[in-house]
Tab-separated table of C-alpha atoms in Angstrom:
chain	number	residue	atom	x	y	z
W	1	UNK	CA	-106.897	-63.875	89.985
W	2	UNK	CA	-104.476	-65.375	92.940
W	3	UNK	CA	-105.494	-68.407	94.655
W	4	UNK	CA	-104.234	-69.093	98.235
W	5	UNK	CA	-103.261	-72.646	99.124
W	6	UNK	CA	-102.969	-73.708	103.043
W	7	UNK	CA	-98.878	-74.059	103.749
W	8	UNK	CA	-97.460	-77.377	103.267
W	9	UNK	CA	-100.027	-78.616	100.879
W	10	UNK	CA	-99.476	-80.215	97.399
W	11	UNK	CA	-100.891	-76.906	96.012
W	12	UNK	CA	-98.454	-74.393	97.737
W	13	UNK	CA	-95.755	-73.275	95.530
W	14	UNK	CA	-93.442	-74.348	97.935
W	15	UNK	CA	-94.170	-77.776	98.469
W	16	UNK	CA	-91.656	-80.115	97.910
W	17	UNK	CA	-92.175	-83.312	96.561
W	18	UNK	CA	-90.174	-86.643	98.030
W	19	UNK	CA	-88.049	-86.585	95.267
W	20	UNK	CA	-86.887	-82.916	95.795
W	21	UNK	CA	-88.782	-80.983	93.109
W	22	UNK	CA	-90.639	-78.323	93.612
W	23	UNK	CA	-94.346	-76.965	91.803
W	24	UNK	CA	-95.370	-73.382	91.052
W	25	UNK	CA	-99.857	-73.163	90.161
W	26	UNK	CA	-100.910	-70.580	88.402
W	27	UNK	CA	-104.225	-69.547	87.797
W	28	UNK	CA	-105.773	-66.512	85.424
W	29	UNK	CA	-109.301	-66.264	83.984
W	30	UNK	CA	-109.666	-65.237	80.548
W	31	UNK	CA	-112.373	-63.333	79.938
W	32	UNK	CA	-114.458	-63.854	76.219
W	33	UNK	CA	-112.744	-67.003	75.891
W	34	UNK	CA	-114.446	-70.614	76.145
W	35	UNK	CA	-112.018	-74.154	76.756
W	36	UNK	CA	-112.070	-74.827	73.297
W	37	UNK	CA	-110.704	-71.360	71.965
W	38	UNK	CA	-108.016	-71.241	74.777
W	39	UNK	CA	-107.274	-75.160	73.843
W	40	UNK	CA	-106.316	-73.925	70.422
W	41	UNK	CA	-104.335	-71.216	71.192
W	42	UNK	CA	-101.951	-73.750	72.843
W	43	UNK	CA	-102.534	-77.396	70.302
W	44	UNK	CA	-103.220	-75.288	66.685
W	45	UNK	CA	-99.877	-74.424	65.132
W	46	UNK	CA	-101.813	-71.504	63.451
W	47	UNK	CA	-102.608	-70.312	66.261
W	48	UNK	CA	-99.705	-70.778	68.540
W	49	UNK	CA	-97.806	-68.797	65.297
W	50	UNK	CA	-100.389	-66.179	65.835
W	51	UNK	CA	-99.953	-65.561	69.753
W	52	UNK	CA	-96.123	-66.490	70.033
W	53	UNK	CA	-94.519	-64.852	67.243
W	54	UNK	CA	-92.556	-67.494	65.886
W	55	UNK	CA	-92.898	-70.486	64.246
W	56	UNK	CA	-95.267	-73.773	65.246
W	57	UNK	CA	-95.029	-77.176	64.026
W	58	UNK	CA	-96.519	-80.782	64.462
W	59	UNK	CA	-93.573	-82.886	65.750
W	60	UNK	CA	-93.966	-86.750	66.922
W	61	UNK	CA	-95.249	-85.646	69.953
W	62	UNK	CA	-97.540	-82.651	69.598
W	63	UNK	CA	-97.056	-79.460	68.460
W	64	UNK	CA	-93.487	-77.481	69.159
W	65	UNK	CA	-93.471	-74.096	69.796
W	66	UNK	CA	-90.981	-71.581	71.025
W	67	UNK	CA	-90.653	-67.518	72.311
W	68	UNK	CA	-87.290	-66.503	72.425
W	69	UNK	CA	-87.735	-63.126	74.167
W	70	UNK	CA	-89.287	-65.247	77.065
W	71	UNK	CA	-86.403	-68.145	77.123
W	72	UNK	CA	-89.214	-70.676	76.313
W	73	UNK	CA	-89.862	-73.235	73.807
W	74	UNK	CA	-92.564	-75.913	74.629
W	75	UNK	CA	-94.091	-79.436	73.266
W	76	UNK	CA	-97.188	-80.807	73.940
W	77	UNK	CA	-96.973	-84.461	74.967
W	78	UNK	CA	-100.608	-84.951	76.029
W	79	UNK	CA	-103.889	-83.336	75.276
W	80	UNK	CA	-107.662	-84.169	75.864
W	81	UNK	CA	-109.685	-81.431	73.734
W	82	UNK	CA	-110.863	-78.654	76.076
W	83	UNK	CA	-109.752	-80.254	78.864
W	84	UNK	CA	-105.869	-79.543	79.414
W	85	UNK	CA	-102.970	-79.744	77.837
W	86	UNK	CA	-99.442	-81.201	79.002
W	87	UNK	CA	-96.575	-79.160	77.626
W	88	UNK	CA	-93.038	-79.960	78.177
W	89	UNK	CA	-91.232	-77.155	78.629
W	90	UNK	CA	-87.136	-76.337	77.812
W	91	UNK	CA	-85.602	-73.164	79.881
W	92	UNK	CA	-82.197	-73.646	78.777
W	93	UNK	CA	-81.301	-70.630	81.015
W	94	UNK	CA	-83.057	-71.902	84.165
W	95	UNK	CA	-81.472	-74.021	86.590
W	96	UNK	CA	-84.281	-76.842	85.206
W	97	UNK	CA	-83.592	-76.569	81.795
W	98	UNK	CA	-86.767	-79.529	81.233
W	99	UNK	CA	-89.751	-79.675	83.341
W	100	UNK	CA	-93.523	-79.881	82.765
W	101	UNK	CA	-96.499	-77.766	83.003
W	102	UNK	CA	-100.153	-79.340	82.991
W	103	UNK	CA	-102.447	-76.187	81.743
W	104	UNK	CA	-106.604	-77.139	82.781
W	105	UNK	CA	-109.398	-75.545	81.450
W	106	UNK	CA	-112.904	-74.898	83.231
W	107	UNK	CA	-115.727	-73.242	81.692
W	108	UNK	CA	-117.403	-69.809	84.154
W	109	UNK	CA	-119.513	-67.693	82.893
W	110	UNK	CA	-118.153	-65.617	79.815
W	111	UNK	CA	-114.533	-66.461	80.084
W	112	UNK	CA	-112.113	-69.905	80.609
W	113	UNK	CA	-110.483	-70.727	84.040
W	114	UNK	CA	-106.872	-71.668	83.431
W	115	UNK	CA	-104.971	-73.442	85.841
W	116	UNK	CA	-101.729	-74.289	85.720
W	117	UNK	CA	-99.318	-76.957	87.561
W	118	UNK	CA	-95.619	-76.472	86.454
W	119	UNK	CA	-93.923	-79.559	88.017
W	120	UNK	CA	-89.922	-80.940	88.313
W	121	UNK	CA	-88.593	-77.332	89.752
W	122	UNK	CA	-85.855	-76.412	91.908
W	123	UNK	CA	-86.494	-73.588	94.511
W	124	UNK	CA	-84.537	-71.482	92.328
W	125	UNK	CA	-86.907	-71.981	89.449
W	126	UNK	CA	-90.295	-71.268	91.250
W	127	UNK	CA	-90.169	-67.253	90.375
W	128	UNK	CA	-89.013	-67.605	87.057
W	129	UNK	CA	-92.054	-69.805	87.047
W	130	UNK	CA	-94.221	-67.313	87.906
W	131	UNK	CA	-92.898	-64.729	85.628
W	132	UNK	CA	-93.086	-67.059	82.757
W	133	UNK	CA	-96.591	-67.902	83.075
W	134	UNK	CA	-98.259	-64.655	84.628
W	135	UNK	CA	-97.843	-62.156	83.108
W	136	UNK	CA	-96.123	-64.011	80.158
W	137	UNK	CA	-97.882	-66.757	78.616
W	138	UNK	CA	-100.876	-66.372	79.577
W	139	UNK	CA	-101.175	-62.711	78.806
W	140	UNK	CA	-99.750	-63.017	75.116
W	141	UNK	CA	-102.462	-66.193	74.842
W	142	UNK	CA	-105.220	-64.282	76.473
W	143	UNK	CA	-105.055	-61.343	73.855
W	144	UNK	CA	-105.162	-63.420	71.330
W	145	UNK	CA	-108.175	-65.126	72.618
W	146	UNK	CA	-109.687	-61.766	73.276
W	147	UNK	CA	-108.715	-60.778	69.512
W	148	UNK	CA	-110.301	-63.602	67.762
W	149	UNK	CA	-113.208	-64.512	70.321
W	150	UNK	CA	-115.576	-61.917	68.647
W	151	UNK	CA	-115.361	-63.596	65.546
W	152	UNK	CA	-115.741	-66.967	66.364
W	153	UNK	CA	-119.319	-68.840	67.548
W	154	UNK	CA	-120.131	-69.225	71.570
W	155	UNK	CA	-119.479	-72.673	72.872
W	156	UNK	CA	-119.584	-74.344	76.185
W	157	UNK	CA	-121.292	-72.310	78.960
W	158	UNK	CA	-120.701	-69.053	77.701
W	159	UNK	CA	-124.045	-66.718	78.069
W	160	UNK	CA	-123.909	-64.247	75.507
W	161	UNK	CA	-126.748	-62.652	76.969
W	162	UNK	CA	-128.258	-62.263	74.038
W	163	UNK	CA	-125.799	-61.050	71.775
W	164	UNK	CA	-123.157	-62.680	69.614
């Protein structure tokens, strides 16, 4: 799913802010999943092992994860439980080597909007942005969700329509 944002508004990629960074928004749907399956994919260090690859672990200020065949490692700094999650993110091969990405969650029917505002780029950043997050990230996390929804109990919205 692509969302279009009127030119010049906070929401288009190419916005700049006063201070000279730049925001990419991402947005995917991921279908099977509810907010608090996709909110543990990216806060339970089991998990985050599971999808990335690589090792997860609580740290001070949330938990640290990293891919290396993606460039990535990340931290989450600020969480509210199926809401969103705030993940600071270190590119060391980007011209931003630390920004931050705010990743919401909305409930639709049978699947978990995911929006995502990665803040504090340059305008040489905002592809790599892109790239990072769709089809990376969120593609490795939505398999996973897909992979353990079917064994895990409807919450949220989510109509079943009758079966489980």
């Amino acid at each position: 799913m692509t969302l279009t944002y009127r030119p010049g508004s906070k929401q288009d990629p190419t916005f700049r802010h006063p201070d000279g960074t730049h925001n990419v928004l991402v947005s995917d749907i991921i279908q099977k999943g509810t907010p608090p399956q996709v909110y543990r994919g990216l806060t339970n260090p089991a998990a985050l092992r599971d999808w990335t690859g690589d090792d997860a672990a609580e740290t001070a200020d949330g938990v640290g994860w990293k891919l290396p065949e993606l460039g990535v490692s990340g931290t989450s700094i600020g969480e509210v439980e199926g809401e969103y999650v705030k993940v600071v993110l270190d590119t060391p091969a980007w011209p931003t080597t630390r920004s931050v990405a705010t990743v919401r969650l909305w409930p639709v029917p049978r699947a978990t909007l995911v929006m995502v505002s990665h803040r504090g780029l340059t305008a040489d950043d905002l592809e790599l942005s892109r790239a990072l997050w769709a089809p990376g990230l969120l593609n490795r996390l939505r398999f996973w969700v897909q992979a353990m929804a079917p064994h895990s109990r409807a919450v949220g919205i989510v109509d079943t329509g009758g079966r489980e």
